[in-house]
C-alpha cells in the first residue's frame, strides 16, 4: 500500500465527513435548498474520490506514472471541484460575492476527475499484472 495516498485519502475523507455533517446540521437552517444541494454535490464527489484514492493505495507502491498521475488528478479534482462548490454554496452567508467568479474552477475539477479515471484505465490496460496480485 502507498502511505502517501492513504494519508491524503484519510485527510480528505475526514474533510468529507466534517463538511457533510456541517451541511446537514449547520447550514441547513441558513442556506436555501438549492445551495444545500450544491453543498451536497461537493460532499458526494469528495467521498467518491476518497474511495478512488483508497483503491489506488491497494495497488502497491506507485511505480506507474499513470497511477501517480491518477493520484494527483483525483486529489486536485477534489480540491478544485468540491472546494469551489463548498465556497460557492456559502458565498451569501460569508459575504464574499466575488466568489461567483470561482464558477469556472468547478468544471476544471470535474475534468481532473475524468482524467484521473482515464489514467487509471490506461494503467490497467498497459499493465496486465496491475490488478493480478495473487
Coordinates of C-alpha atoms in Angstrom, one line a residue:
X1 CA 0.0 0.0 0.0
X2 CA 1.1 3.5 -0.6
X3 CA 1.4 5.6 2.6
X4 CA 1.2 9.0 0.8
X5 CA -2.1 8.1 -0.9
X6 CA -3.6 6.7 2.3
X7 CA -2.7 9.8 4.3
X8 CA -4.1 12.0 1.5
X9 CA -7.3 9.9 1.4
X10 CA -7.6 10.0 5.2
X11 CA -7.4 13.8 5.4
X12 CA -9.8 14.3 2.5
X13 CA -12.1 11.6 4.0
X14 CA -12.2 13.4 7.3
X15 CA -12.9 16.7 5.4
X16 CA -15.8 14.9 3.6
X17 CA -17.3 13.7 6.9
X18 CA -16.9 17.2 8.5
X19 CA -18.4 19.1 5.6
X20 CA -21.2 16.6 5.2
X21 CA -22.2 16.9 8.9
X22 CA -21.7 20.7 8.8
X23 CA -24.0 20.9 5.7
X24 CA -26.7 18.7 7.3
X25 CA -26.6 20.3 10.7
X26 CA -25.1 23.8 10.5
X27 CA -26.0 25.1 7.1
X28 CA -29.5 23.6 6.6
X29 CA -31.1 26.4 8.6
X30 CA -29.2 29.3 6.9
X31 CA -28.9 28.3 3.2
X32 CA -31.6 27.9 0.6
X33 CA -32.4 24.4 -0.6
X34 CA -30.6 25.0 -3.9
X35 CA -27.4 25.9 -2.1
X36 CA -27.7 22.9 0.2
X37 CA -27.9 20.8 -2.9
X38 CA -24.7 22.3 -4.3
X39 CA -23.0 21.6 -0.9
X40 CA -24.3 18.0 -1.0
X41 CA -22.9 17.5 -4.5
X42 CA -19.5 18.7 -3.3
X43 CA -19.6 16.2 -0.4
X44 CA -20.6 13.4 -2.7
X45 CA -17.8 13.9 -5.1
X46 CA -15.4 14.4 -2.3
X47 CA -16.3 11.0 -0.9
X48 CA -16.4 9.2 -4.3
X49 CA -12.9 10.3 -5.0
X50 CA -11.6 9.5 -1.5
X51 CA -12.7 5.9 -2.2
X52 CA -10.9 6.1 -5.6
X53 CA -7.7 7.2 -3.8
X54 CA -8.1 4.3 -1.3
X55 CA -8.4 1.9 -4.3
X56 CA -5.2 3.4 -5.8
X57 CA -3.4 2.7 -2.5
X58 CA -4.2 -1.0 -2.8
X59 CA -2.2 -1.2 -6.0
X60 CA 1.1 -1.2 -4.0
X61 CA 3.9 1.3 -4.4
X62 CA 3.2 3.9 -7.0
X63 CA 5.6 2.6 -9.7
X64 CA 3.4 3.5 -12.7
X65 CA 3.5 7.1 -13.8
X66 CA -0.2 6.7 -14.7
X67 CA -1.2 5.7 -11.2
X68 CA 0.8 8.6 -9.8
X69 CA -1.0 10.9 -12.3
X70 CA -4.3 9.4 -11.3
X71 CA -3.5 10.1 -7.6
X72 CA -2.7 13.8 -8.3
X73 CA -5.7 14.2 -10.6
X74 CA -8.1 12.8 -8.1
X75 CA -6.6 14.9 -5.3
X76 CA -6.6 18.2 -7.2
X77 CA -10.0 17.3 -8.6
X78 CA -11.4 17.2 -5.0
X79 CA -9.8 20.5 -4.2
X80 CA -11.0 22.3 -7.3
X81 CA -14.4 20.6 -7.8
X82 CA -15.6 20.1 -4.3
X83 CA -13.6 23.1 -2.9
X84 CA -15.1 25.5 -5.3
X85 CA -18.7 24.2 -4.7
X86 CA -18.2 24.5 -0.9
X87 CA -17.2 28.1 -1.3
X88 CA -19.8 28.9 -4.0
X89 CA -22.7 27.5 -1.9
X90 CA -21.7 29.6 1.1
X91 CA -20.9 32.9 -0.6
X92 CA -24.1 34.5 0.6
X93 CA -23.5 33.8 4.3
X94 CA -19.8 34.7 4.3
X95 CA -20.4 37.8 2.3
X96 CA -17.9 37.1 -0.4
X97 CA -19.9 37.8 -3.5
X98 CA -16.7 37.8 -5.6
X99 CA -16.7 34.0 -5.2
X100 CA -19.1 33.9 -8.1
X101 CA -16.0 34.2 -10.3
X102 CA -14.8 30.8 -9.0
X103 CA -17.6 29.1 -11.1
X104 CA -15.2 28.1 -13.9
X105 CA -13.0 26.3 -11.4
X106 CA -15.6 23.7 -10.8
X107 CA -15.6 22.2 -14.3
X108 CA -11.8 22.2 -14.2
X109 CA -12.1 19.9 -11.1
X110 CA -14.5 17.7 -13.0
X111 CA -12.1 17.4 -15.9
X112 CA -9.4 16.4 -13.4
X113 CA -11.6 13.7 -12.1
X114 CA -12.3 12.4 -15.7
X115 CA -8.6 12.4 -16.5
X116 CA -7.8 10.6 -13.2
X117 CA -10.2 7.8 -14.2
X118 CA -8.7 7.8 -17.7
X119 CA -5.2 7.4 -16.3
X120 CA -6.3 4.5 -14.1
X121 CA -8.0 2.8 -17.1
X122 CA -4.9 3.2 -19.3
X123 CA -2.7 1.9 -16.5
X124 CA -4.9 -1.2 -16.2
X125 CA -4.8 -1.8 -19.9
X126 CA -1.0 -1.4 -20.2
X127 CA 0.0 -3.4 -17.1
X128 CA -1.8 -6.7 -17.2
X129 CA -0.3 -7.6 -13.8
X130 CA -1.5 -4.4 -12.1
X131 CA -4.6 -5.9 -10.5
X132 CA -3.4 -9.6 -10.5
X133 CA -1.6 -9.9 -7.2
X134 CA -2.5 -13.4 -6.3

